[in-house]
C-alpha positions as CSV (number, residue, x, y, z in Angstrom):
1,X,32.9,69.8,-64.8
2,X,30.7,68.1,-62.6
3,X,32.7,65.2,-62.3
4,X,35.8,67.2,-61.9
5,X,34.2,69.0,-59.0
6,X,33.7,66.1,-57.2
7,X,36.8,64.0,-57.3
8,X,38.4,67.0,-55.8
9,X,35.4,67.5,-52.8
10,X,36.3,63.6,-52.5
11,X,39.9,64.7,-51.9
12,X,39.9,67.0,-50.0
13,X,37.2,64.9,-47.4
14,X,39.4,62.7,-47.7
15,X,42.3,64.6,-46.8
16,X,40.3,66.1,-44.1
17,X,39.4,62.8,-42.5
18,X,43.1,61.2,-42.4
19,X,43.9,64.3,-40.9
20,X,41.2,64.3,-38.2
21,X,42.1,60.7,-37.5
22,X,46.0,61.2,-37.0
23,X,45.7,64.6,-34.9
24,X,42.1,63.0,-33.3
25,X,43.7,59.6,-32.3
26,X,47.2,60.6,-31.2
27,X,45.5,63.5,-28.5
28,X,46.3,62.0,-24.9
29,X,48.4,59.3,-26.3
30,X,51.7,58.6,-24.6
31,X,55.0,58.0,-26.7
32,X,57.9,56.3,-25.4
33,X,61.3,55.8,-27.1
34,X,61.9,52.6,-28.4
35,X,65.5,51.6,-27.7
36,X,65.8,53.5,-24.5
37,X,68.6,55.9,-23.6
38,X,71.1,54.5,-21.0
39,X,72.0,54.8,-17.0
40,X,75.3,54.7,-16.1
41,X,75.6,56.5,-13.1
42,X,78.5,56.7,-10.1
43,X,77.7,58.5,-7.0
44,X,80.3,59.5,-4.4
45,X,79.1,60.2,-1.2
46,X,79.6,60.5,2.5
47,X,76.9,58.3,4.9
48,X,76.0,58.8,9.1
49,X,74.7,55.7,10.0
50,X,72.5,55.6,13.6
51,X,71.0,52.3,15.3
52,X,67.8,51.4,14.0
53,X,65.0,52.0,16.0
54,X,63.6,48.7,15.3
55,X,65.9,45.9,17.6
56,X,64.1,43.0,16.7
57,X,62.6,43.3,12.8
58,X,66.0,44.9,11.5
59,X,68.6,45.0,13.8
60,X,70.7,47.2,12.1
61,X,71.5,51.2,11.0
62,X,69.2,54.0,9.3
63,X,71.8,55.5,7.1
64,X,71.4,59.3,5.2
65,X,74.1,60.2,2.5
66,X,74.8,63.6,0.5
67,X,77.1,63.4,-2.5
68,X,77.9,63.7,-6.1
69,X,76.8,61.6,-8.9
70,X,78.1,61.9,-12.3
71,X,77.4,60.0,-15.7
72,X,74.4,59.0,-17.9
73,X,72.1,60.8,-18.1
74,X,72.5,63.1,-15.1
75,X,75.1,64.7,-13.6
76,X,74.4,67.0,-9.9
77,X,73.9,66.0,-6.3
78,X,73.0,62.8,-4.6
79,X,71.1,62.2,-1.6
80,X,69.5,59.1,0.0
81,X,67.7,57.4,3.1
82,X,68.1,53.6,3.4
83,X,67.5,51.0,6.1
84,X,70.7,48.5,6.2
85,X,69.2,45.3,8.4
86,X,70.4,42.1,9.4
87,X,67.5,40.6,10.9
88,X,65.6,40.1,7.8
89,X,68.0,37.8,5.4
90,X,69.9,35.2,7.1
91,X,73.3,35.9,6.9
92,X,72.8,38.9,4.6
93,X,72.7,42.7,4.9
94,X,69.5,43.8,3.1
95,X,69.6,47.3,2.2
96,X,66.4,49.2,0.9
97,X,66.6,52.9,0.1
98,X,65.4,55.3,-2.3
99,X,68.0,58.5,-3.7
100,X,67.2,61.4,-5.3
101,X,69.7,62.8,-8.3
102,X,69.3,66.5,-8.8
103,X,71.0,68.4,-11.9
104,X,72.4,72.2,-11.1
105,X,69.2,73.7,-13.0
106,X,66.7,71.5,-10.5
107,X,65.9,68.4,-12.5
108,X,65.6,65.1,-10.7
109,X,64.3,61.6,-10.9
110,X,64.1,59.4,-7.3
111,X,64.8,55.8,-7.5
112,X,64.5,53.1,-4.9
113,X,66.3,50.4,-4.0
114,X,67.1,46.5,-2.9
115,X,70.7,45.3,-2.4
116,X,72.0,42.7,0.0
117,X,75.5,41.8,0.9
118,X,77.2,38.7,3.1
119,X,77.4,39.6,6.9
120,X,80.8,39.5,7.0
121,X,84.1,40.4,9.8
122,X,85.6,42.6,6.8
123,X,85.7,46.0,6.9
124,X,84.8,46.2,3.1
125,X,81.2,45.6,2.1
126,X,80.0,45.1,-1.8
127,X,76.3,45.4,-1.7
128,X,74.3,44.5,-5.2
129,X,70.5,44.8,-6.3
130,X,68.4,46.7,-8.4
131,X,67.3,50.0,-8.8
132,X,63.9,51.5,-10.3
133,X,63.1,55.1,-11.1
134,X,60.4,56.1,-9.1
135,X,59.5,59.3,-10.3
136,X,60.8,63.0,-11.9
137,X,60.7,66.7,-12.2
138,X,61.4,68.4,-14.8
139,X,63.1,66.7,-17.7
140,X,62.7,63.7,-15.9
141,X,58.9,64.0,-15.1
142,X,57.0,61.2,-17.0
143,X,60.6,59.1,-16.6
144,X,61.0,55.2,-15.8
145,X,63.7,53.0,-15.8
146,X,65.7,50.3,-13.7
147,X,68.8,48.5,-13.7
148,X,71.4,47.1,-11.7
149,X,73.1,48.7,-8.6
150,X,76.4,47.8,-6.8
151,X,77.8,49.8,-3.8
152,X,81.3,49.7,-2.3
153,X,81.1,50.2,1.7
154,X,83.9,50.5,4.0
155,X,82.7,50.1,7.6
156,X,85.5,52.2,8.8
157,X,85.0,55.1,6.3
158,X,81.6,56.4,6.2
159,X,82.8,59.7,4.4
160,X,83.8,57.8,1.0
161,X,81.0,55.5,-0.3
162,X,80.7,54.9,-3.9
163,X,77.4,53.4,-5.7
164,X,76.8,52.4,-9.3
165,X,74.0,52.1,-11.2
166,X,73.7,50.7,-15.0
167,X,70.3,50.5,-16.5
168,X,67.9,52.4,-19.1
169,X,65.7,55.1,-18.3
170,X,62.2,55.6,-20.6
171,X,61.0,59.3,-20.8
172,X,57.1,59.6,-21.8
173,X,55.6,62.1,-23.6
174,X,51.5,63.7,-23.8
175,X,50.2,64.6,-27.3
């Protein structure tokens, strides 16, 4: 009986440690997905473009915008600030922004952005770059993520801009 008594107290510390070590070592441990859920994202949108207030350094426009973006894995509005100068790459427009993408029920992540297109006498301009996700609310809080970003611009039209973004977005979770 003795002997019986004690393989089970031996089990059940047992038990009892594995479990303190699983729930004791996982608490304040982040988990991200492993094969990461995708971006694939088109935002239509309407721009106002004013001189830059630097002449000399960018030579070029602060641009707002207010849209729509639709896709993976958000769908709701689209606003942005960006600086579009070309004073800094030779030849190039260099365009760094940052956008926010907000669902209908107030979720959003922010991303910023790099793309640079050819100066050119064409009315149509194809910027590409890359994109990260700065930060979220919501759904999105812990989220991260990058990718690739290409814009159509036509000089003439600033109400119908289109950008896309393609990419993976990591969401993080506290235990």
């Amino acid at each position: 009986m003795t002997g019986t008594i004690q393989r089970w107290t031996g089990r059940i510390a047992g038990t009892t440690a594995a479990a303190v070590l699983i729930v004791g070592g996982t608490t304040g441990t982040s988990f991200a997905i492993e094969n990461p859920p995708t971006v694939d994202i088109t935002a239509n949108f309407g721009v106002v473009a004013t001189t830059h207030p630097d002449t000399v350094g960018c030579d070029g426009y602060k641009v707002t915008g207010t849209g729509t973006a639709t896709g993976k894995p958000v769908t709701g509005t689209w606003t942005q600030t960006e600086d579009a100068c070309t004073a800094t790459v030779a030849g190039k427009y260099e365009i760094k922004g940052t956008a926010m993408v907000t669902e209908p029920d107030g979720d959003k992540f922010k991303i910023s952005y790099h793309l640079t297109a050819p100066l050119t006498s064409d009315t149509m301009v194809y910027p590409t770059g890359t994109f990260s996700i700065l930060r979220g609310e919501g759904t999105y809080e812990d989220a991260t993520g990058g990718g690739q970003m290409s814009a159509q611009v036509n000089l003439l039209d600033h109400d119908h801009v289109t950008a896309r973004l393609t990419g993976y977005i990591r969401f993080f979770w506290q235990v």
